[in-house]
Amino acid sequence: MKFNLYSCIKLHYSLSYLAFVEVFFIKGKISKKELIKEIGKSIKNEELAAFIGAGLSVDAGFLTWSDLLREPASEIRLDIEKEIDLVNVAQFYSNVKLRSSIDNLIKQNFSRLYKPTKCHKLLAQLPISTYWTTNYDKLIEKALENNNKVPFTKTKDEDLRAINRNFDAIVYKLHGDVDSPSDAVITRTDYEEFGYNKRKLFREVLEGDLLTRTFIFLGFSFSDPNFNYVIGRLRVLLGESKTRKHYCIMKKISMCDKDYEYKKIKQELQIEDLNRYGIFTYLVDDYNEITRILQIIVNNYRRKTIFISGSADDYGDFTNEQGKTFLHLLSKKLAEKDYHIVNGYGKGIGDLLLSGVSEYCLARNKKILDCLTIMPFPQSISKEMYQLYNKNRIQMIEKCGIAIFVFGNKKGKGAEGVMEEFNISKKMNLSILPISCTGSAAMKISNEILSARSIDKDNLKAIQIANRNVKNNVKQLVENIIKAIEFLNKEED
């Protein structure tokens, strides 16, 4: 038993060492930390695009390509387990049963109303304006709609001429859509006509995006001949050293897989080959890790946007001058640190946040809208209008990752709006920073959080950092809040 335990420990460290060595010696393979960092840069530069393959739709309930063609293959006396070239299987089936049989197959399998996966939902939360997919389903469109975004779907060259000014993201469907199965790319004939008789402009648009955007590839096997033609053409025209960097996530070959050693060698060769086209690969042990990585990327993005909630008929233990200086300085310092502020323009709060951001932007020749989003709420509204504004409040808060609560008082009554924003922030899983020394609703929120049975340890530490005793020293208070926010923005593993 001792020998077995020792052997297991030795094997664990040997595999860990080999994994460490692989990151540095397999050309084109990157670490998780580097992947998250590079994707974060692309988000900041507004250059990120997503390429979604069939692998991302499997968890939603859709069939893999081999499972889709299993029954058709059997009908023409083929064994799908023995077939490597599935494009040929689709072509053979179309030859025997006519194209309409393929169209019905697509319609029957991809018209099902499956819900978007967690990965689709996370992608929809990111500021991505361009999605490419080889999938016939509508999962990414549905995920965007559920996230209050308007998708503009393009499936063929004719759609490229369409004019639509009311959209948030374009979804290019490289192989067509379930609504037009006769135009879908699935057989050998379809692939041969792609870029020539059909979707010629589509191919050129993809080439342009690969030149100007940074792609993250998810659920994509890189076995598609049309896509491989595009990246090959770009490599020839530009040279390997001048191709743009892109990133993909793949599942590592498991030791339990049949022909493990052979498949592992082939995967490593594929990673090195993809690197010729500027594509860097991160390998995950299981598909759930893709979701965790996307969640980290979303968290990192959202935490750069700070929601500040509050209202103030008075500034409690602060003098008017101290209260105003605190709010002005806080917004100015957040803008200096490249955070984006969101605020509902609460009384005694909004104008001071605006003045702080304005001072920074005027000095740096920057646009105020790049640093501050304001959504004013009327002080007195009807019940119907309240529901509408509350919906807007939810949309405003859900884009943020951190919520700061300051003051929160009104003459003759409490600040219901501030407490409502606190409840929404909790539901949206924001990191919450109540500044208790400002009193009123902020103090109430602080007491509620600190007395809760469970609280995220990082959020708790951030609250402690932000609320270190400064005895109304507003400059030190602002410094503490900035330190707390930077702590929450530390790199996740």
Short mmCIF file of C-alpha atoms in Angstrom, two decimals:
data_model
loop_
_atom_site.label_atom_id
_atom_site.label_comp_id
_atom_site.label_asym_id
_atom_site.label_seq_id
_atom_site.Cartn_x
_atom_site.Cartn_y
_atom_site.Cartn_z
CA MET A 1 0.00 0.00 0.00
CA LYS A 2 2.85 2.36 0.84
CA PHE A 3 4.50 1.55 -2.46
CA ASN A 4 1.30 2.29 -4.38
CA LEU A 5 0.82 5.63 -2.62
CA TYR A 6 4.44 6.58 -3.28
CA SER A 7 4.05 5.57 -6.93
CA CYS A 8 0.92 7.70 -7.29
CA ILE A 9 2.62 10.73 -5.75
CA LYS A 10 5.67 10.23 -7.96
CA LEU A 11 3.45 9.88 -11.04
CA HIS A 12 1.53 13.04 -10.10
CA TYR A 13 4.69 15.14 -9.86
CA SER A 14 6.11 13.58 -13.03
CA LEU A 15 2.97 14.48 -14.97
CA SER A 16 2.96 17.99 -13.47
CA TYR A 17 6.56 18.47 -14.56
CA LEU A 18 5.79 17.19 -18.05
CA ALA A 19 2.81 19.54 -18.30
CA PHE A 20 5.08 22.42 -17.26
CA VAL A 21 7.70 21.45 -19.82
CA GLU A 22 5.12 21.09 -22.61
CA VAL A 23 3.94 24.69 -22.24
CA PHE A 24 7.40 25.91 -23.12
CA PHE A 25 8.54 23.30 -25.65
CA ILE A 26 5.49 22.64 -27.80
CA LYS A 27 5.44 25.57 -30.19
CA GLY A 28 2.07 27.29 -30.18
CA LYS A 29 0.95 26.04 -26.77
CA ILE A 30 0.25 28.72 -24.15
CA SER A 31 -0.59 28.80 -20.46
CA LYS A 32 -3.99 29.58 -19.00
CA LYS A 33 -2.64 32.78 -17.46
CA GLU A 34 -1.27 33.99 -20.79
CA LEU A 35 -4.51 33.12 -22.60
CA ILE A 36 -6.64 35.11 -20.15
CA LYS A 37 -4.21 38.02 -20.28
CA GLU A 38 -4.18 38.18 -24.10
CA ILE A 39 -7.95 37.88 -24.40
CA GLY A 40 -8.27 40.67 -21.83
CA LYS A 41 -6.04 42.90 -23.96
CA SER A 42 -8.19 42.21 -27.02
CA ILE A 43 -11.33 43.12 -25.08
CA LYS A 44 -9.79 46.38 -23.91
CA ASN A 45 -8.79 47.22 -27.50
CA GLU A 46 -12.28 46.27 -28.75
CA GLU A 47 -10.76 43.71 -31.13
CA LEU A 48 -12.07 40.39 -29.82
CA ALA A 49 -14.13 38.13 -32.09
CA ALA A 50 -15.45 34.63 -31.36
CA PHE A 51 -15.45 31.60 -33.64
CA ILE A 52 -17.89 28.95 -32.42
CA GLY A 53 -17.74 25.34 -33.58
CA ALA A 54 -20.10 22.39 -33.15
CA GLY A 55 -18.41 21.30 -29.92
CA LEU A 56 -19.98 24.21 -28.05
CA SER A 57 -23.53 23.11 -28.96
CA VAL A 58 -23.23 19.52 -27.73
CA ASP A 59 -23.89 20.44 -24.08
CA ALA A 60 -27.12 22.15 -25.18
CA GLY A 61 -28.39 18.83 -26.54
CA PHE A 62 -27.46 19.00 -30.21
CA LEU A 63 -25.77 16.06 -31.92
CA THR A 64 -22.15 15.91 -32.93
CA TRP A 65 -21.60 15.71 -36.67
CA SER A 66 -20.82 11.97 -36.50
CA ASP A 67 -23.99 11.31 -34.45
CA LEU A 68 -26.00 13.41 -36.90
CA LEU A 69 -24.83 11.23 -39.79
CA ARG A 70 -24.96 7.90 -37.92
CA GLU A 71 -28.42 6.85 -39.13
CA PRO A 72 -27.97 8.21 -42.69
CA ALA A 73 -24.68 6.29 -42.91
CA SER A 74 -26.43 3.12 -41.80
CA GLU A 75 -29.10 3.63 -44.47
CA ILE A 76 -26.44 3.52 -47.18
CA ARG A 77 -24.70 0.55 -45.48
CA LEU A 78 -21.77 2.47 -43.99
CA ASP A 79 -20.46 2.30 -40.41
CA ILE A 80 -19.97 5.82 -39.05
CA GLU A 81 -17.35 4.52 -36.60
CA LYS A 82 -15.13 3.54 -39.52
CA GLU A 83 -15.55 6.82 -41.39
CA ILE A 84 -13.05 9.65 -41.00
CA ASP A 85 -14.25 11.92 -43.82
CA LEU A 86 -17.80 12.83 -42.77
CA VAL A 87 -18.16 15.27 -45.67
CA ASN A 88 -17.98 12.28 -48.00
CA VAL A 89 -20.62 10.44 -45.95
CA ALA A 90 -22.98 13.41 -46.34
CA GLN A 91 -22.25 13.52 -50.07
CA PHE A 92 -22.85 9.77 -50.53
CA TYR A 93 -26.15 10.05 -48.65
CA SER A 94 -27.18 13.01 -50.79
CA ASN A 95 -26.29 11.06 -53.95
CA VAL A 96 -28.45 8.11 -52.92
CA LYS A 97 -31.34 9.87 -51.15
CA LEU A 98 -31.28 13.29 -52.89
CA ARG A 99 -30.37 16.66 -51.34
CA SER A 100 -33.83 17.07 -49.81
CA SER A 101 -33.03 14.23 -47.40
CA ILE A 102 -30.03 16.19 -46.09
CA ASP A 103 -32.19 19.31 -45.79
CA ASN A 104 -34.77 17.41 -43.73
CA LEU A 105 -32.01 16.00 -41.52
CA ILE A 106 -30.77 19.52 -40.71
CA LYS A 107 -34.29 20.84 -40.18
CA GLN A 108 -35.33 18.01 -37.86
CA ASN A 109 -32.24 18.13 -35.67
CA PHE A 110 -31.47 21.84 -35.43
CA SER A 111 -35.00 23.28 -35.10
CA ARG A 112 -35.24 22.02 -31.52
CA LEU A 113 -35.57 24.80 -28.98
CA TYR A 114 -32.59 23.98 -26.79
CA LYS A 115 -31.35 26.62 -24.38
CA PRO A 116 -27.93 28.28 -24.80
CA THR A 117 -25.14 26.72 -22.76
CA LYS A 118 -23.25 28.53 -20.03
CA CYS A 119 -20.45 29.16 -22.54
CA HIS A 120 -22.85 30.84 -24.97
CA LYS A 121 -24.23 32.99 -22.15
CA LEU A 122 -20.76 34.07 -21.06
CA LEU A 123 -19.70 34.91 -24.61
CA ALA A 124 -22.83 37.04 -24.97
CA GLN A 125 -21.83 39.05 -21.88
CA LEU A 126 -18.52 40.09 -23.42
CA PRO A 127 -18.20 43.20 -25.63
CA ILE A 128 -17.89 41.14 -28.79
CA SER A 129 -19.38 42.69 -31.91
CA THR A 130 -18.46 39.88 -34.33
CA TYR A 131 -19.28 36.19 -34.02
CA TRP A 132 -18.48 33.53 -36.62
CA THR A 133 -19.91 30.04 -36.42
CA THR A 134 -20.10 26.87 -38.50
CA ASN A 135 -23.23 25.83 -36.58
CA TYR A 136 -26.75 25.76 -38.02
CA ASP A 137 -28.39 26.32 -34.62
CA LYS A 138 -29.41 29.66 -33.11
CA LEU A 139 -27.83 29.29 -29.67
CA ILE A 140 -25.51 32.31 -29.86
CA GLU A 141 -28.30 34.51 -31.26
CA LYS A 142 -30.59 33.44 -28.40
CA ALA A 143 -27.85 34.05 -25.82
CA LEU A 144 -27.34 37.58 -27.18
CA GLU A 145 -31.08 38.29 -27.07
CA ASN A 146 -31.28 37.01 -23.49
CA ASN A 147 -28.50 39.47 -22.66
CA ASN A 148 -30.52 42.39 -24.10
CA LYS A 149 -28.42 42.52 -27.26
CA VAL A 150 -29.74 42.59 -30.82
CA PRO A 151 -27.99 40.12 -33.17
CA PHE A 152 -27.78 40.76 -36.92
CA THR A 153 -27.48 37.33 -38.54
CA LYS A 154 -25.86 36.89 -41.95
CA THR A 155 -25.93 33.49 -43.64
CA LYS A 156 -25.12 34.19 -47.30
CA ASP A 157 -23.58 36.81 -49.58
CA GLU A 158 -26.91 38.54 -50.20
CA ASP A 159 -27.18 39.28 -46.46
CA LEU A 160 -23.96 41.31 -46.59
CA ARG A 161 -25.81 44.01 -48.54
CA ALA A 162 -28.61 44.23 -45.97
CA ILE A 163 -28.82 47.48 -44.00
CA ASN A 164 -29.57 47.35 -40.30
CA ARG A 165 -28.52 50.10 -37.92
CA ASN A 166 -30.20 48.63 -34.86
CA PHE A 167 -27.92 45.79 -33.79
CA ASP A 168 -25.26 45.05 -31.18
CA ALA A 169 -23.43 42.14 -32.79
CA ILE A 170 -23.14 40.48 -36.19
CA VAL A 171 -23.40 36.69 -36.33
CA TYR A 172 -21.85 35.26 -39.50
CA LYS A 173 -23.02 31.69 -40.15
CA LEU A 174 -20.28 30.27 -42.34
CA HIS A 175 -22.16 27.04 -43.14
CA GLY A 176 -25.66 28.45 -43.24
CA ASP A 177 -28.65 28.31 -40.92
CA VAL A 178 -31.41 25.87 -39.97
CA ASP A 179 -33.98 28.20 -41.54
CA SER A 180 -32.42 27.68 -45.00
CA PRO A 181 -31.18 24.06 -45.00
CA SER A 182 -30.92 23.94 -48.80
CA ASP A 183 -28.17 26.60 -48.57
CA ALA A 184 -26.29 24.82 -45.78
CA VAL A 185 -22.72 23.62 -46.30
CA ILE A 186 -22.51 19.92 -45.47
CA THR A 187 -21.79 17.81 -48.60
CA ARG A 188 -18.66 17.66 -50.73
CA THR A 189 -20.48 19.65 -53.43
CA ASP A 190 -21.28 22.40 -50.91
CA TYR A 191 -17.64 22.64 -49.86
CA GLU A 192 -16.46 22.72 -53.46
CA GLU A 193 -18.81 25.59 -54.31
CA PHE A 194 -17.95 27.60 -51.19
CA GLY A 195 -16.02 30.74 -52.09
CA TYR A 196 -16.75 30.29 -55.79
CA ASN A 197 -20.43 29.83 -56.67
CA LYS A 198 -21.59 30.50 -53.10
CA ARG A 199 -20.41 32.70 -50.21
CA LYS A 200 -17.50 34.21 -52.12
CA LEU A 201 -17.94 37.54 -50.32
CA PHE A 202 -18.39 35.67 -47.04
CA ARG A 203 -14.94 34.22 -47.44
CA GLU A 204 -13.48 37.67 -48.08
CA VAL A 205 -15.19 39.12 -45.00
CA LEU A 206 -13.75 36.29 -42.89
CA GLU A 207 -10.29 37.02 -44.29
CA GLY A 208 -10.71 40.68 -43.35
CA ASP A 209 -11.79 39.86 -39.80
CA LEU A 210 -8.88 37.46 -39.32
CA LEU A 211 -6.57 40.32 -40.32
CA THR A 212 -8.12 43.00 -38.09
CA ARG A 213 -9.50 41.12 -35.06
CA THR A 214 -8.24 38.67 -32.47
CA PHE A 215 -10.27 35.45 -32.52
CA ILE A 216 -10.96 32.99 -29.75
CA PHE A 217 -11.91 29.60 -31.19
CA LEU A 218 -14.21 27.41 -29.09
CA GLY A 219 -15.59 23.97 -29.93
CA PHE A 220 -13.85 24.06 -33.32
CA SER A 221 -11.73 21.17 -34.62
CA PHE A 222 -9.96 23.02 -37.48
CA SER A 223 -10.88 20.20 -39.84
CA ASP A 224 -13.11 22.42 -41.98
CA PRO A 225 -11.53 22.67 -45.47
CA ASN A 226 -13.06 26.07 -46.25
CA PHE A 227 -11.69 27.66 -43.11
CA ASN A 228 -8.31 26.03 -43.58
CA TYR A 229 -8.16 27.44 -47.11
CA VAL A 230 -8.75 30.95 -45.71
CA ILE A 231 -6.01 30.81 -43.06
CA GLY A 232 -3.66 29.14 -45.52
CA ARG A 233 -4.20 31.92 -48.04
CA LEU A 234 -3.50 34.58 -45.40
CA ARG A 235 -0.30 32.81 -44.34
CA VAL A 236 0.94 32.68 -47.94
CA LEU A 237 0.09 36.34 -48.61
CA LEU A 238 1.46 37.72 -45.33
CA GLY A 239 4.09 35.21 -44.27
CA GLU A 240 4.10 33.33 -40.95
CA SER A 241 5.78 36.15 -39.04
CA LYS A 242 3.14 38.74 -39.99
CA THR A 243 -0.07 36.84 -39.33
CA ARG A 244 -2.24 38.14 -36.50
CA LYS A 245 -2.33 36.19 -33.22
CA HIS A 246 -5.45 34.17 -32.45
CA TYR A 247 -6.29 31.76 -29.63
CA CYS A 248 -8.14 28.48 -29.25
CA ILE A 249 -9.09 26.17 -26.42
CA MET A 250 -9.05 22.41 -26.99
CA LYS A 251 -9.59 19.38 -24.78
CA LYS A 252 -6.40 17.52 -23.98
CA ILE A 253 -6.24 13.90 -25.11
CA SER A 254 -7.13 11.77 -22.09
CA MET A 255 -4.95 8.89 -20.92
CA CYS A 256 -8.15 6.82 -20.93
CA ASP A 257 -8.68 7.41 -24.66
CA LYS A 258 -8.11 4.56 -27.08
CA ASP A 259 -4.76 4.92 -28.88
CA TYR A 260 -3.74 7.58 -26.33
CA GLU A 261 -0.09 7.89 -27.37
CA TYR A 262 -0.92 8.17 -31.07
CA LYS A 263 -3.68 10.75 -30.51
CA LYS A 264 -1.48 12.74 -28.14
CA ILE A 265 1.32 12.96 -30.72
CA LYS A 266 -1.17 13.97 -33.41
CA GLN A 267 -2.65 16.69 -31.19
CA GLU A 268 0.79 18.11 -30.43
CA LEU A 269 1.59 18.17 -34.15
CA GLN A 270 -1.73 19.93 -34.81
CA ILE A 271 -0.92 22.57 -32.18
CA GLU A 272 2.44 23.27 -33.81
CA ASP A 273 0.81 23.35 -37.24
CA LEU A 274 -1.88 25.82 -36.12
CA ASN A 275 0.88 28.07 -34.88
CA ARG A 276 2.02 28.51 -38.49
CA TYR A 277 -1.19 30.49 -38.94
CA GLY A 278 -0.74 32.55 -35.76
CA ILE A 279 -3.10 30.40 -33.68
CA PHE A 280 -2.03 29.62 -30.10
CA THR A 281 -3.63 26.76 -28.17
CA TYR A 282 -4.52 26.14 -24.54
CA LEU A 283 -5.43 22.56 -23.59
CA VAL A 284 -8.04 21.84 -20.92
CA ASP A 285 -8.44 18.60 -18.98
CA ASP A 286 -12.24 18.70 -19.30
CA TYR A 287 -14.83 20.82 -21.09
CA ASN A 288 -16.01 22.39 -17.82
CA GLU A 289 -12.68 24.21 -17.67
CA ILE A 290 -13.68 26.17 -20.79
CA THR A 291 -16.66 27.51 -18.87
CA ARG A 292 -14.44 28.41 -15.91
CA ILE A 293 -11.99 30.26 -18.17
CA LEU A 294 -14.78 32.23 -19.84
CA GLN A 295 -16.19 33.07 -16.40
CA ILE A 296 -12.81 34.47 -15.35
CA ILE A 297 -12.61 36.52 -18.55
CA VAL A 298 -16.13 37.87 -17.97
CA ASN A 299 -15.36 38.65 -14.32
CA ASN A 300 -12.16 40.48 -15.28
CA TYR A 301 -14.05 42.50 -17.89
CA ARG A 302 -16.99 43.37 -15.62
CA ARG A 303 -14.76 44.39 -12.71
CA LYS A 304 -13.35 47.18 -14.85
CA THR A 305 -16.83 48.73 -14.72
CA ILE A 306 -17.78 50.19 -11.33
CA PHE A 307 -21.35 50.92 -10.32
CA ILE A 308 -21.62 53.72 -7.74
CA SER A 309 -24.93 53.89 -5.88
CA GLY A 310 -26.00 56.58 -3.45
CA SER A 311 -28.05 59.67 -2.71
CA ALA A 312 -27.37 62.45 -0.25
CA ASP A 313 -29.56 65.17 1.18
CA ASP A 314 -26.71 65.49 3.66
CA TYR A 315 -23.28 63.92 4.08
CA GLY A 316 -23.69 62.59 7.62
CA ASP A 317 -20.50 62.87 9.68
CA PHE A 318 -18.76 64.54 6.75
CA THR A 319 -19.04 68.27 6.22
CA ASN A 320 -20.58 69.35 2.91
CA GLU A 321 -17.13 70.23 1.63
CA GLN A 322 -15.67 66.87 2.71
CA GLY A 323 -18.55 64.90 1.18
CA LYS A 324 -18.32 66.73 -2.14
CA THR A 325 -14.52 66.46 -2.24
CA PHE A 326 -14.72 62.73 -1.52
CA LEU A 327 -17.12 62.02 -4.41
CA HIS A 328 -15.28 64.29 -6.85
CA LEU A 329 -11.91 62.75 -6.00
CA LEU A 330 -13.25 59.18 -6.06
CA SER A 331 -14.59 59.44 -9.61
CA LYS A 332 -11.48 61.27 -10.82
CA LYS A 333 -9.15 58.58 -9.40
CA LEU A 334 -11.27 55.76 -10.83
CA ALA A 335 -11.10 57.38 -14.27
CA GLU A 336 -7.33 57.79 -13.90
CA LYS A 337 -7.07 54.05 -13.17
CA ASP A 338 -8.98 53.31 -16.39
CA TYR A 339 -12.17 52.14 -14.70
CA HIS A 340 -15.54 52.93 -16.24
CA ILE A 341 -18.11 54.37 -13.82
CA VAL A 342 -21.87 53.72 -14.01
CA ASN A 343 -24.28 55.84 -11.96
CA GLY A 344 -28.00 56.60 -11.73
CA TYR A 345 -27.32 60.26 -10.97
CA GLY A 346 -28.60 60.16 -7.40
CA LYS A 347 -29.23 63.46 -5.64
CA GLY A 348 -26.05 64.96 -4.18
CA ILE A 349 -23.97 62.22 -5.85
CA GLY A 350 -24.27 62.22 -9.63
CA ASP A 351 -23.20 65.79 -10.33
CA LEU A 352 -20.07 65.36 -8.20
CA LEU A 353 -19.10 62.11 -9.91
CA LEU A 354 -19.57 63.86 -13.24
CA SER A 355 -17.37 66.78 -12.19
CA GLY A 356 -14.53 64.46 -11.13
CA VAL A 357 -14.61 62.49 -14.39
CA SER A 358 -14.91 65.72 -16.40
CA GLU A 359 -11.80 67.16 -14.78
CA TYR A 360 -9.82 64.06 -15.68
CA CYS A 361 -11.15 63.88 -19.26
CA LEU A 362 -10.56 67.56 -20.00
CA ALA A 363 -6.97 67.32 -18.78
CA ARG A 364 -6.32 64.16 -20.89
CA ASN A 365 -8.41 65.15 -23.93
CA LYS A 366 -10.63 62.09 -23.46
CA LYS A 367 -14.34 61.59 -24.07
CA ILE A 368 -16.48 61.62 -20.92
CA LEU A 369 -18.68 58.82 -22.31
CA ASP A 370 -15.63 56.54 -22.40
CA CYS A 371 -15.25 56.93 -18.63
CA LEU A 372 -18.78 57.47 -17.34
CA THR A 373 -22.30 56.17 -18.04
CA ILE A 374 -25.15 58.06 -16.38
CA MET A 375 -28.77 56.91 -16.28
CA PRO A 376 -30.84 59.50 -14.36
CA PHE A 377 -33.94 58.31 -12.48
CA PRO A 378 -36.82 60.72 -11.68
CA GLN A 379 -37.40 61.37 -7.99
CA SER A 380 -41.16 60.81 -8.19
CA ILE A 381 -42.73 58.39 -10.70
CA SER A 382 -45.85 56.23 -11.12
CA LYS A 383 -45.92 52.50 -10.37
CA GLU A 384 -45.88 51.64 -14.09
CA MET A 385 -42.92 53.93 -14.74
CA TYR A 386 -41.14 52.54 -11.67
CA GLN A 387 -41.24 49.04 -13.20
CA LEU A 388 -39.78 50.40 -16.44
CA TYR A 389 -37.00 52.26 -14.65
CA ASN A 390 -36.29 49.21 -12.51
CA LYS A 391 -35.79 47.19 -15.70
CA ASN A 392 -33.35 49.85 -16.90
CA ARG A 393 -31.65 49.74 -13.52
CA ILE A 394 -31.11 46.00 -13.90
CA GLN A 395 -29.63 46.48 -17.39
CA MET A 396 -27.34 49.18 -16.00
CA ILE A 397 -26.05 47.10 -13.08
CA GLU A 398 -25.63 43.76 -14.89
CA LYS A 399 -22.79 45.17 -16.99
CA CYS A 400 -20.79 45.99 -13.85
CA GLY A 401 -18.59 43.80 -11.68
CA ILE A 402 -18.20 45.95 -8.56
CA ALA A 403 -20.79 48.08 -6.75
CA ILE A 404 -19.79 50.88 -4.36
CA PHE A 405 -22.45 52.18 -1.97
CA VAL A 406 -22.06 55.64 -0.44
CA PHE A 407 -24.35 57.65 1.85
CA GLY A 408 -27.96 56.87 0.83
CA ASN A 409 -30.39 59.22 2.50
CA LYS A 410 -33.37 61.42 1.64
CA LYS A 411 -35.28 63.93 3.73
CA GLY A 412 -38.15 62.32 5.60
CA LYS A 413 -37.51 58.79 4.30
CA GLY A 414 -34.87 56.24 3.51
CA ALA A 415 -33.22 55.79 0.14
CA GLU A 416 -35.36 52.99 -1.34
CA GLY A 417 -33.59 53.27 -4.69
CA VAL A 418 -30.19 52.60 -3.11
CA MET A 419 -31.50 49.52 -1.30
CA GLU A 420 -33.11 48.29 -4.51
CA GLU A 421 -29.78 48.68 -6.31
CA PHE A 422 -28.12 46.73 -3.50
CA ASN A 423 -30.58 43.85 -3.94
CA ILE A 424 -30.06 43.82 -7.71
CA SER A 425 -26.28 43.87 -7.23
CA LYS A 426 -26.51 40.82 -4.97
CA LYS A 427 -28.61 38.92 -7.52
CA MET A 428 -26.14 39.84 -10.27
CA ASN A 429 -23.22 38.54 -8.12
CA LEU A 430 -21.37 41.85 -8.08
CA SER A 431 -18.60 42.40 -5.55
CA ILE A 432 -20.16 44.87 -3.12
CA LEU A 433 -18.24 47.65 -1.35
CA PRO A 434 -20.38 49.58 1.14
CA ILE A 435 -18.47 52.57 2.55
CA SER A 436 -19.81 52.41 6.09
CA CYS A 437 -18.30 55.69 7.32
CA THR A 438 -20.63 57.56 4.94
CA GLY A 439 -23.55 56.32 7.06
CA SER A 440 -27.25 55.93 6.14
CA ALA A 441 -28.02 53.17 3.59
CA ALA A 442 -24.31 52.44 3.08
CA MET A 443 -23.97 51.63 6.79
CA LYS A 444 -27.11 49.48 6.69
CA ILE A 445 -25.78 47.54 3.70
CA SER A 446 -22.41 47.06 5.41
CA ASN A 447 -24.07 45.64 8.54
CA GLU A 448 -26.22 43.28 6.47
CA ILE A 449 -23.27 41.92 4.49
CA LEU A 450 -20.97 41.50 7.47
CA SER A 451 -23.67 39.71 9.49
CA ALA A 452 -24.48 37.28 6.67
CA ARG A 453 -23.72 33.60 7.26
CA SER A 454 -21.72 33.30 4.08
CA ILE A 455 -19.70 35.92 2.26
CA ASP A 456 -17.06 35.65 -0.44
CA LYS A 457 -13.68 35.89 1.30
CA ASP A 458 -12.21 38.23 -1.33
CA ASN A 459 -15.25 40.51 -1.10
CA LEU A 460 -14.92 40.53 2.70
CA LYS A 461 -11.24 41.46 2.53
CA ALA A 462 -11.99 44.20 -0.01
CA ILE A 463 -14.64 45.66 2.32
CA GLN A 464 -12.10 45.66 5.14
CA ILE A 465 -9.48 47.39 2.95
CA ALA A 466 -11.95 50.03 1.78
CA ASN A 467 -13.22 50.78 5.29
CA ARG A 468 -9.97 51.12 7.23
CA ASN A 469 -10.34 53.86 9.81
CA VAL A 470 -9.32 57.18 8.24
CA LYS A 471 -11.22 59.62 10.51
CA ASN A 472 -12.88 61.52 7.64
CA ASN A 473 -9.59 61.90 5.76
CA VAL A 474 -11.22 61.83 2.31
CA LYS A 475 -7.96 61.42 0.37
CA GLN A 476 -7.00 58.37 2.42
CA LEU A 477 -10.54 57.01 2.11
CA VAL A 478 -10.36 57.27 -1.69
CA GLU A 479 -6.94 55.57 -1.67
CA ASN A 480 -8.38 52.72 0.42
CA ILE A 481 -11.30 52.25 -1.98
CA ILE A 482 -8.93 52.18 -4.97
CA LYS A 483 -6.78 49.57 -3.18
CA ALA A 484 -9.88 47.47 -2.49
CA ILE A 485 -10.91 47.61 -6.15
CA GLU A 486 -7.41 46.70 -7.31
CA PHE A 487 -7.46 43.77 -4.87
CA LEU A 488 -10.71 42.54 -6.44
CA ASN A 489 -9.12 42.93 -9.88
CA LYS A 490 -6.15 40.72 -9.06
CA GLU A 491 -5.50 37.94 -11.54
CA GLU A 492 -7.58 34.80 -11.03
CA ASP A 493 -6.02 31.37 -11.38
#
